[in-house]
CSV table of C-alpha atoms and ligand atoms in Angstrom, one decimal:
chain,number,residue,atom,x,y,z
A,1,MET,CA,-20.8,15.0,3.5
A,2,LYS,CA,-20.5,17.0,0.1
A,3,LYS,CA,-20.7,14.3,-2.8
A,4,HIS,CA,-16.9,15.3,-4.7
A,5,HIS,CA,-15.9,13.7,-8.0
A,6,MET,CA,-15.0,10.0,-8.0
A,7,GLU,CA,-11.1,11.4,-7.9
A,8,THR,CA,-10.9,13.2,-4.8
A,9,MET,CA,-13.4,10.7,-3.2
A,10,LEU,CA,-10.4,7.8,-4.0
A,11,ILE,CA,-8.2,10.4,-1.5
A,12,HIS,CA,-10.3,11.1,1.7
A,13,ASN,CA,-13.9,9.1,1.6
A,14,ALA,CA,-14.9,7.9,4.9
A,15,TYR,CA,-11.1,9.0,6.5
A,16,ASP,CA,-11.0,11.5,8.7
A,17,THR,CA,-7.5,12.7,9.4
A,18,ARG,CA,-8.7,15.0,12.9
A,19,SER,CA,-10.2,11.5,14.2
A,20,TYR,CA,-6.7,9.6,13.8
A,21,ALA,CA,-4.1,12.5,15.4
A,22,GLY,CA,-3.7,14.1,11.6
A,23,SER,CA,-3.0,11.0,10.4
A,24,LEU,CA,-2.5,12.0,7.1
A,25,THR,CA,-2.7,8.5,5.6
A,26,PRO,CA,-5.1,6.3,7.5
A,27,PRO,CA,-2.9,4.6,10.3
A,28,LEU,CA,-2.8,0.6,10.3
A,29,PHE,CA,-4.2,-1.7,13.2
A,30,GLN,CA,-2.7,-4.6,12.6
A,31,THR,CA,-4.6,-5.5,15.5
A,32,SER,CA,-6.1,-9.2,15.8
A,33,THR,CA,-8.3,-8.9,18.7
A,34,TYR,CA,-9.8,-6.3,21.1
A,35,THR,CA,-10.3,-5.5,25.1
A,36,PHE,CA,-13.1,-4.8,26.5
A,37,GLU,CA,-12.9,-2.5,29.5
A,38,THR,CA,-14.7,-4.9,32.1
A,39,ALA,CA,-16.8,-8.1,30.8
A,40,GLN,CA,-20.3,-6.7,30.6
A,41,HIS,CA,-18.4,-4.8,28.1
A,42,GLY,CA,-17.9,-7.7,26.2
A,43,GLU,CA,-21.0,-9.6,27.3
A,44,LYS,CA,-23.2,-6.2,25.4
A,45,SER,CA,-20.3,-6.3,22.4
A,46,PHE,CA,-21.0,-9.5,21.4
A,47,SER,CA,-25.3,-9.3,22.3
A,48,GLY,CA,-24.9,-6.4,18.7
A,49,GLU,CA,-25.8,-4.7,22.5
A,50,GLU,CA,-22.6,-1.6,21.8
A,51,ASP,CA,-21.0,-0.9,18.7
A,52,GLY,CA,-17.1,-1.5,18.9
A,53,TYR,CA,-14.6,-3.9,17.2
A,54,ILE,CA,-14.6,-8.3,18.8
A,55,TYR,CA,-11.6,-9.5,16.8
A,56,SER,CA,-10.3,-8.5,13.0
A,57,ARG,CA,-11.4,-12.0,11.6
A,58,LEU,CA,-15.6,-9.8,11.9
A,59,GLY,CA,-13.8,-6.3,11.6
A,60,ASN,CA,-10.6,-4.3,12.0
A,61,PRO,CA,-10.6,0.2,12.1
A,62,THR,CA,-8.2,-0.2,9.3
A,63,VAL,CA,-11.0,-2.6,6.6
A,64,HIS,CA,-13.6,-1.1,7.3
A,65,ILE,CA,-11.5,2.2,5.7
A,66,LEU,CA,-11.4,0.6,2.7
A,67,GLU,CA,-14.9,-0.6,3.1
A,68,GLU,CA,-16.6,2.4,3.3
A,69,ARG,CA,-14.6,4.0,0.1
A,70,MET,CA,-15.1,1.4,-2.1
A,71,ALA,CA,-19.2,1.5,-1.2
A,72,ALA,CA,-18.8,5.4,-2.3
A,73,LEU,CA,-16.4,4.7,-4.6
A,74,GLU,CA,-19.3,1.5,-6.0
A,75,GLY,CA,-22.3,3.5,-4.6
A,76,GLY,CA,-23.6,1.7,-2.6
A,77,GLU,CA,-24.3,1.4,1.4
A,78,ALA,CA,-22.3,-1.2,2.4
A,79,ALA,CA,-19.2,-3.3,1.6
A,80,LEU,CA,-17.4,-6.3,2.8
A,81,ALA,CA,-12.9,-6.4,2.7
A,82,PHE,CA,-11.5,-10.2,1.3
A,83,GLY,CA,-8.4,-12.4,1.5
A,84,SER,CA,-9.2,-12.7,-2.2
A,85,GLY,CA,-11.7,-11.8,-5.2
A,86,MET,CA,-12.3,-15.6,-4.6
A,87,ALA,CA,-13.4,-14.7,-1.1
A,88,ALA,CA,-15.9,-12.6,-2.4
A,89,VAL,CA,-17.1,-14.0,-5.4
A,90,SER,CA,-17.7,-17.4,-3.0
A,91,THR,CA,-18.3,-16.2,0.4
A,92,THR,CA,-21.2,-14.0,-2.4
A,93,LEU,CA,-23.1,-17.0,-3.8
A,94,PHE,CA,-22.5,-18.4,0.0
A,95,SER,CA,-24.6,-16.2,0.7
A,96,LEU,CA,-28.0,-15.3,-1.9
A,97,LEU,CA,-27.7,-18.8,-2.7
A,98,LYS,CA,-29.1,-22.8,-1.4
A,99,ALA,CA,-29.4,-25.9,-1.4
A,100,GLY,CA,-32.1,-26.2,-5.4
A,101,ASP,CA,-30.8,-22.2,-6.3
A,102,HIS,CA,-30.5,-21.9,-9.3
A,103,VAL,CA,-27.9,-19.4,-11.0
A,104,ILE,CA,-27.5,-17.6,-14.2
A,105,CYS,CA,-24.2,-16.4,-15.1
A,106,SER,CA,-22.3,-14.8,-18.8
A,107,LYS,CA,-20.7,-17.1,-20.5
A,108,GLY,CA,-17.3,-16.2,-19.7
A,109,LEU,CA,-16.0,-16.5,-15.8
A,110,TYR,CA,-12.7,-16.2,-14.6
A,111,GLY,CA,-11.9,-19.6,-14.1
A,112,CYS,CA,-11.4,-20.8,-11.0
A,113,THR,CA,-14.8,-18.8,-10.8
A,114,TYR,CA,-16.3,-21.1,-12.9
A,115,GLY,CA,-14.8,-23.9,-10.7
A,116,LEU,CA,-16.7,-22.4,-8.0
A,117,LEU,CA,-19.4,-22.8,-9.8
A,118,GLU,CA,-18.9,-26.4,-10.9
A,119,MET,CA,-18.1,-27.2,-7.1
A,120,LEU,CA,-21.2,-25.6,-5.7
A,121,GLU,CA,-23.3,-27.7,-8.1
A,122,GLU,CA,-21.7,-31.5,-7.4
A,123,ARG,CA,-21.9,-30.2,-4.2
A,124,PHE,CA,-24.1,-28.5,-2.5
A,125,GLY,CA,-26.7,-29.4,-5.4
A,126,ILE,CA,-26.7,-25.3,-6.7
A,127,THR,CA,-27.1,-25.2,-10.1
A,128,HIS,CA,-26.2,-23.1,-12.8
A,129,THR,CA,-26.6,-22.1,-16.5
A,130,LEU,CA,-24.0,-20.6,-18.8
A,131,CYS,CA,-26.0,-17.7,-20.9
A,132,ASP,CA,-24.8,-15.4,-23.6
A,133,MET,CA,-27.2,-12.6,-22.7
A,134,GLU,CA,-26.9,-10.0,-26.3
A,135,THR,CA,-31.4,-10.5,-25.6
A,136,GLU,CA,-34.0,-10.5,-22.9
A,137,GLU,CA,-35.0,-13.6,-25.0
A,138,ASP,CA,-31.6,-15.3,-23.9
A,139,ILE,CA,-32.2,-14.3,-20.6
A,140,VAL,CA,-35.7,-16.3,-20.4
A,141,PHE,CA,-34.4,-19.1,-21.9
A,142,ALA,CA,-31.7,-19.7,-19.7
A,143,ALA,CA,-33.8,-18.5,-16.2
A,144,CYS,CA,-35.3,-22.0,-14.7
A,145,ALA,CA,-38.3,-21.8,-11.8
A,146,ASN,CA,-35.6,-21.8,-8.6
A,147,THR,CA,-33.2,-19.1,-10.2
A,148,LYS,CA,-32.5,-16.3,-7.6
A,149,VAL,CA,-28.9,-14.5,-8.9
A,150,ILE,CA,-27.6,-14.1,-11.6
A,151,PHE,CA,-24.2,-13.2,-12.3
A,152,VAL,CA,-22.0,-11.2,-14.0
A,153,GLU,CA,-18.4,-10.1,-15.5
A,154,THR,CA,-18.2,-7.5,-17.8
A,155,PRO,CA,-15.7,-7.5,-19.6
A,156,ILE,CA,-15.5,-11.3,-19.4
A,157,ASN,CA,-12.0,-12.8,-18.7
A,158,PRO,CA,-10.5,-13.2,-20.9
A,159,THR,CA,-12.3,-12.8,-24.2
A,160,MET,CA,-13.9,-9.2,-23.6
A,161,LYS,CA,-17.3,-9.9,-24.4
A,162,LEU,CA,-18.8,-7.4,-22.7
A,163,ILE,CA,-22.3,-7.1,-21.7
A,164,ASP,CA,-26.0,-4.5,-20.8
A,165,LEU,CA,-24.9,-4.7,-17.6
A,166,GLU,CA,-28.9,-2.5,-17.7
A,167,LEU,CA,-30.6,-4.4,-19.5
A,168,VAL,CA,-29.9,-7.4,-17.8
A,169,ALA,CA,-30.9,-5.6,-14.5
A,170,ASN,CA,-33.9,-4.8,-15.9
A,171,ILE,CA,-34.6,-8.6,-16.2
A,172,ALA,CA,-34.0,-9.2,-13.3
A,173,LYS,CA,-36.0,-6.6,-11.3
A,174,GLN,CA,-39.5,-7.8,-13.2
A,175,GLN,CA,-38.7,-12.1,-11.9
A,176,GLY,CA,-37.3,-11.1,-8.7
A,177,TRP,CA,-33.1,-11.5,-8.7
A,178,LEU,CA,-30.6,-10.3,-7.4
A,179,VAL,CA,-28.2,-8.8,-10.1
A,180,VAL,CA,-24.1,-9.8,-9.5
A,181,VAL,CA,-21.2,-7.6,-11.4
A,182,ASP,CA,-17.9,-8.6,-11.6
A,183,ASN,CA,-16.1,-5.5,-12.3
A,184,THR,CA,-12.8,-6.3,-11.7
A,185,PHE,CA,-11.4,-4.9,-15.0
A,186,CYS,CA,-12.6,-1.3,-14.7
A,187,SER,CA,-12.9,-0.7,-11.1
A,188,PRO,CA,-15.5,1.9,-9.6
A,189,TYR,CA,-13.9,4.7,-11.4
A,190,LEU,CA,-14.6,3.3,-15.6
A,191,GLN,CA,-18.2,1.3,-14.3
A,192,THR,CA,-19.9,1.8,-12.1
A,193,PRO,CA,-23.3,-1.4,-11.8
A,194,LEU,CA,-25.2,0.1,-9.2
A,195,GLY,CA,-26.1,2.4,-10.8
A,196,LEU,CA,-27.2,0.9,-14.0
A,197,GLY,CA,-30.0,-0.7,-11.3
A,198,CYS,CA,-27.8,-3.8,-10.1
A,199,ASP,CA,-27.3,-4.9,-6.7
A,200,ILE,CA,-24.5,-6.0,-5.9
A,201,VAL,CA,-20.2,-5.4,-7.1
A,202,LEU,CA,-17.6,-7.8,-6.3
A,203,HIS,CA,-13.9,-6.9,-7.3
A,204,SER,CA,-10.5,-8.6,-7.3
A,205,ALA,CA,-8.4,-6.1,-5.7
A,206,THR,CA,-5.7,-7.8,-6.6
A,207,LYS,CA,-6.1,-6.3,-10.0
A,208,TYR,CA,-6.7,-2.0,-10.7
A,209,ILE,CA,-7.8,-1.7,-7.0
A,210,GLY,CA,-4.4,-2.1,-5.1
A,211,GLY,CA,-2.4,-2.4,-9.3
A,212,HIS,CA,1.0,-2.2,-8.3
A,213,GLY,CA,1.6,-6.5,-8.2
A,214,ASP,CA,1.6,-7.0,-4.2
A,215,VAL,CA,-1.9,-7.5,-2.5
A,216,VAL,CA,-4.2,-10.4,-2.9
A,217,ALA,CA,-7.4,-9.0,-2.0
A,218,GLY,CA,-11.3,-8.6,-2.7
A,219,VAL,CA,-14.3,-6.2,-2.0
A,220,VAL,CA,-18.1,-6.4,-2.2
A,221,VAL,CA,-20.7,-3.3,-2.3
A,222,CYS,CA,-23.3,-4.2,-1.8
A,223,LYS,CA,-26.7,-1.6,-2.7
A,224,THR,CA,-28.6,-1.7,0.4
A,225,LYS,CA,-27.4,-2.1,4.2
A,226,GLU,CA,-29.7,-5.4,4.1
A,227,LEU,CA,-27.5,-7.1,1.3
A,228,ALA,CA,-24.0,-6.1,3.4
A,229,GLU,CA,-25.5,-7.3,6.6
A,230,GLN,CA,-26.5,-11.1,5.3
A,231,MET,CA,-22.9,-11.4,4.5
A,232,LYS,CA,-21.3,-10.7,7.3
A,233,PRO,CA,-22.1,-13.7,9.5
A,234,VAL,CA,-21.0,-15.5,5.5
A,235,ARG,CA,-17.3,-13.9,5.7
A,236,LYS,CA,-17.7,-14.7,10.2
A,237,ASP,CA,-17.9,-18.3,9.5
A,238,THR,CA,-15.9,-19.2,7.0
A,239,GLY,CA,-13.5,-16.8,7.6
A,240,GLY,CA,-12.7,-15.0,4.7
A,241,ILE,CA,-11.9,-11.3,5.8
A,242,MET,CA,-8.8,-9.3,4.6
A,243,SER,CA,-6.1,-8.1,6.8
A,244,PRO,CA,-5.6,-5.2,7.7
A,245,PHE,CA,-1.6,-4.5,5.8
A,246,ASP,CA,-3.9,-5.4,2.9
A,247,ALA,CA,-6.8,-2.5,3.8
A,248,TRP,CA,-3.7,-0.3,4.5
A,249,LEU,CA,-2.1,-1.5,0.9
A,250,LEU,CA,-4.9,-0.9,-1.0
A,251,LEU,CA,-6.4,2.2,0.7
A,252,ARG,CA,-2.9,4.1,-0.8
A,253,GLY,CA,-3.4,2.3,-4.5
A,254,LEU,CA,-6.9,3.5,-4.6
A,255,LYS,CA,-5.0,6.5,-3.8
A,256,THR,CA,-4.0,6.8,-7.6
A,257,LEU,CA,-6.6,4.8,-9.2
A,258,ALA,CA,-7.7,6.9,-11.6
A,259,VAL,CA,-4.4,8.4,-13.1
A,260,ARG,CA,-3.4,5.3,-14.0
A,261,VAL,CA,-6.1,3.8,-14.9
A,262,GLU,CA,-6.7,7.0,-17.5
A,263,ARG,CA,-2.5,5.7,-18.7
A,264,HIS,CA,-3.3,2.4,-18.4
A,265,SER,CA,-6.6,2.6,-20.7
A,266,GLU,CA,-4.5,5.0,-23.0
A,267,ASN,CA,-1.7,2.6,-23.8
A,268,ALA,CA,-3.8,0.1,-23.8
A,269,TRP,CA,-5.2,1.5,-26.5
A,270,LYS,CA,-3.1,2.1,-28.8
A,271,ILE,CA,-1.6,-0.7,-28.4
A,272,ALA,CA,-4.7,-2.7,-29.5
A,273,GLN,CA,-4.3,-0.1,-32.9
A,274,PHE,CA,-1.0,-1.1,-32.8
A,275,LEU,CA,-1.9,-5.4,-33.3
A,276,LYS,CA,-4.8,-4.2,-35.2
A,277,ASN,CA,-2.3,-3.7,-37.8
A,278,HIS,CA,0.1,-5.8,-37.5
A,279,PRO,CA,-0.9,-9.6,-39.7
A,280,SER,CA,0.5,-12.0,-37.2
A,281,VAL,CA,-2.2,-10.9,-35.7
A,282,GLU,CA,-5.8,-12.0,-36.1
A,283,LYS,CA,-7.6,-10.6,-34.0
A,284,VAL,CA,-7.8,-8.2,-31.8
A,285,TYR,CA,-10.8,-7.9,-28.6
A,286,TYR,CA,-11.1,-4.0,-27.2
A,287,PRO,CA,-14.0,-2.5,-25.4
A,288,PHE,CA,-13.8,0.2,-26.6
A,289,ASP,CA,-12.5,0.0,-31.0
A,290,GLU,CA,-15.2,1.3,-33.0
A,291,LYS,CA,-14.8,-1.9,-35.0
A,292,ASN,CA,-15.3,-4.2,-31.5
A,293,PRO,CA,-19.5,-5.1,-31.8
A,294,ASP,CA,-20.1,-4.4,-27.8
A,295,TYR,CA,-18.4,-0.9,-28.9
A,296,HIS,CA,-22.3,0.0,-28.1
A,297,ILE,CA,-22.6,-1.6,-24.4
A,298,ALA,CA,-19.3,0.4,-23.4
A,299,LYS,CA,-19.7,3.7,-25.1
A,300,LYS,CA,-23.1,3.1,-22.4
A,301,GLN,CA,-21.6,1.5,-19.6
A,302,MET,CA,-18.1,2.3,-19.0
A,303,THR,CA,-15.7,6.0,-18.9
A,304,LYS,CA,-12.9,4.0,-21.1
A,305,GLY,CA,-11.4,1.3,-22.5
A,306,GLY,CA,-9.2,-0.3,-19.0
A,307,GLY,CA,-5.9,-1.6,-19.4
A,308,VAL,CA,-6.6,-5.3,-21.1
A,309,LEU,CA,-7.5,-6.8,-24.1
A,310,SER,CA,-6.2,-9.5,-25.7
A,311,PHE,CA,-6.0,-10.5,-29.5
A,312,THR,CA,-5.4,-14.3,-32.0
A,313,VAL,CA,-2.6,-14.5,-33.3
A,314,ARG,CA,-2.6,-16.7,-36.1
A,315,GLY,CA,-2.1,-20.3,-36.2
A,316,GLY,CA,-2.3,-22.7,-32.5
A,317,LYS,CA,-1.4,-23.0,-29.4
A,318,GLN,CA,2.8,-23.5,-30.0
A,319,GLU,CA,2.9,-20.5,-32.7
A,320,ALA,CA,0.9,-18.3,-29.4
A,321,GLN,CA,3.4,-19.8,-27.4
A,322,GLU,CA,6.6,-18.8,-28.9
A,323,ILE,CA,5.8,-15.5,-29.2
A,324,MET,CA,5.4,-15.2,-25.3
A,325,ASN,CA,8.8,-17.2,-25.3
A,326,ARG,CA,10.0,-14.8,-27.7
A,327,LEU,CA,9.4,-11.9,-26.4
A,328,SER,CA,11.4,-9.7,-23.9
A,329,LEU,CA,10.2,-6.2,-21.9
A,330,ILE,CA,6.2,-7.5,-21.1
A,331,THR,CA,6.6,-10.9,-18.7
A,332,ILE,CA,4.9,-14.3,-18.9
A,333,ALA,CA,2.3,-13.7,-15.2
A,334,VAL,CA,-1.3,-14.8,-14.9
A,335,SER,CA,-2.8,-11.7,-12.7
A,336,LEU,CA,-3.7,-7.7,-14.8
A,337,GLY,CA,-3.8,-4.4,-13.3
A,338,ASP,CA,-0.7,-4.5,-12.8
A,339,THR,CA,2.6,-1.2,-12.7
A,340,GLU,CA,4.3,-4.2,-15.8
A,341,THR,CA,2.8,-5.2,-18.9
A,342,LEU,CA,1.6,-8.7,-18.1
A,343,ILE,CA,0.8,-11.4,-21.0
A,344,GLN,CA,-1.0,-14.5,-20.6
A,345,HIS,CA,-2.6,-18.1,-22.9
A,346,PRO,CA,-5.5,-18.4,-20.6
A,347,ALA,CA,-6.3,-21.8,-22.5
A,348,THR,CA,-3.5,-23.4,-20.7
A,349,MET,CA,-3.0,-21.1,-17.7
A,350,THR,CA,-6.7,-18.8,-15.9
A,351,HIS,CA,-9.1,-21.1,-17.8
A,352,ALA,CA,-7.2,-25.0,-18.2
A,353,VAL,CA,-9.8,-25.5,-15.2
A,354,VAL,CA,-12.7,-25.4,-18.0
A,355,PRO,CA,-13.5,-28.5,-19.9
A,356,GLU,CA,-12.6,-27.4,-23.9
A,357,ASN,CA,-15.6,-28.0,-25.1
A,358,VAL,CA,-16.9,-25.1,-22.7
A,359,ARG,CA,-13.7,-23.2,-23.3
A,360,GLU,CA,-14.4,-23.6,-27.3
A,361,GLN,CA,-18.0,-22.0,-26.3
A,362,MET,CA,-16.7,-18.8,-24.5
A,363,GLY,CA,-14.0,-18.3,-27.3
A,364,ILE,CA,-11.3,-18.9,-25.2
A,365,THR,CA,-9.1,-20.7,-28.0
A,366,ASP,CA,-5.6,-21.7,-27.9
A,367,ASN,CA,-4.4,-19.0,-30.4
A,368,LEU,CA,-6.0,-16.3,-28.0
A,369,LEU,CA,-3.3,-14.2,-25.8
A,370,ARG,CA,-4.4,-12.3,-22.9
A,371,LEU,CA,-2.1,-8.6,-22.5
A,372,SER,CA,-2.7,-6.3,-19.8
A,373,VAL,CA,-0.8,-3.2,-20.8
A,374,GLY,CA,0.8,-1.9,-18.6
A,375,LEU,CA,2.5,2.4,-17.3
A,376,GLU,CA,5.1,1.8,-19.3
A,377,ALA,CA,5.8,4.1,-22.8
A,378,TRP,CA,4.1,2.2,-25.6
A,379,GLU,CA,6.2,2.8,-28.1
A,380,ASP,CA,8.3,0.3,-25.9
A,381,ILE,CA,5.1,-2.2,-24.8
A,382,ALA,CA,4.8,-1.7,-29.0
A,383,GLU,CA,8.8,-2.6,-29.9
A,384,ASP,CA,8.3,-5.7,-27.6
A,385,LEU,CA,5.7,-6.7,-29.2
A,386,ALA,CA,6.3,-6.0,-33.1
A,387,ALA,CA,10.3,-8.3,-31.8
A,388,ALA,CA,8.0,-11.0,-31.1
A,389,LEU,CA,5.5,-10.9,-33.5
A,390,CYS,CA,7.9,-11.0,-37.1
B,1,LCS,N1,-12.4,-11.9,-11.1
B,1,LCS,C1,-11.6,-12.4,-12.1
B,1,LCS,C2,-12.8,-11.6,-13.4
B,1,LCS,C3,-10.0,-11.9,-11.8
B,1,LCS,O1,-10.2,-12.0,-12.9
B,1,LCS,C4,-10.2,-12.7,-11.4
B,1,LCS,C5,-8.9,-13.4,-10.3
B,1,LCS,C6,-11.0,-13.1,-9.9
B,1,LCS,C7,-12.1,-12.9,-9.7
B,1,LCS,C8,-10.1,-13.4,-8.4
B,1,LCS,O2,-9.5,-13.0,-7.7
B,1,LCS,P1,-8.7,-13.2,-6.4
B,1,LCS,O3,-9.0,-14.4,-6.1
B,1,LCS,O4,-7.7,-14.0,-7.8
B,1,LCS,O5,-7.6,-12.5,-5.9
B,1,LCS,N2,-8.1,-12.9,-11.5
B,1,LCS,C9,-6.5,-14.3,-12.7
B,1,LCS,C10,-5.7,-13.5,-12.9
B,1,LCS,O6,-7.1,-13.7,-14.7
B,1,LCS,N3,-5.1,-13.6,-13.5
B,1,LCS,O7,-4.3,-14.1,-12.5
B,1,LCS,C11,-6.2,-13.8,-11.5
């Protein structure tokens, strides 16, 4: 099939209306199981001698369309869909690692990913090292003889620091490590890590892929079919697959990803400029801000800055919380990538599980706020912030 632009692939890829009675939108196969014509047909389906659906924890046609579309968007050979972003993260790590292995991860991770790594260390003997990954030396210094995987978030939740994916991928290739990138903040519209040499990309599809705050889901895209095949039995046996209805909602969400992310990025850039000029704001962290120390990385690997920014306010936790409570249009909630502008206080919310000294190393201070800029008129968002920051 001809390779189309991203905007077209978001709408058309991996679905042929002729295969499904002409239905314009992909049908929802809301079924838990599939019938076999004979006992032998069932036997052959289980042995793999015959292709076909068996049971929806293993696969489902609606989920499969989403997987194929996501694989095409990220430029991978295969994808797997999950019931949450954390199911995507955990199944990926379970699939690639065993007791005694070591992971190098970015010094900054979503709180539950950090919690999972701590659990893997305490209970399953899989160790990890947090690393700035600013230079080759940083990465080599963090490595051990048993390092197998580099796990990277970029932009990092919630500090918005960036990591040079090409640098990481080149070192990993020399060493024989696999690189996993959490691409949640960008979506494939802004960044495609597989094209930079990384091996696995994952998403909390709860965020920009869904885009409307009504689904919790995850997706993993693998560079090779072999990696995806390695993960399938782990997903089957840990059971974290996506539901057909959620896949259907995500296929709908994907159709507008390009226009949404364009507007999210435009709004976020304007709000970043507004905050930078506000006397109550200390620092603003936004990838596509020319003053951002990571701007050169942003320009290299992202097409736009995305919809999330973070900023520090004068004062500490109390001042930050008071500002949140004075907002009226902007909603206090975790999650991001929704149509509504959401604000949260990472130190006491998404990253409360991270011990204080580690939060400090990650740059998550008590006066840091994270804003997921929505699709409202940016002037209204700015006005609400102006009233709360006074
Ligand atoms: N990866 C990143 C970068 C995330 O931000 C999240 C969730 C996950 C993975 C996990 O995805 P989930 O299981 O929630 O679909 N981040 C959240 C956040 O920042 N606020 O609320 C959830």
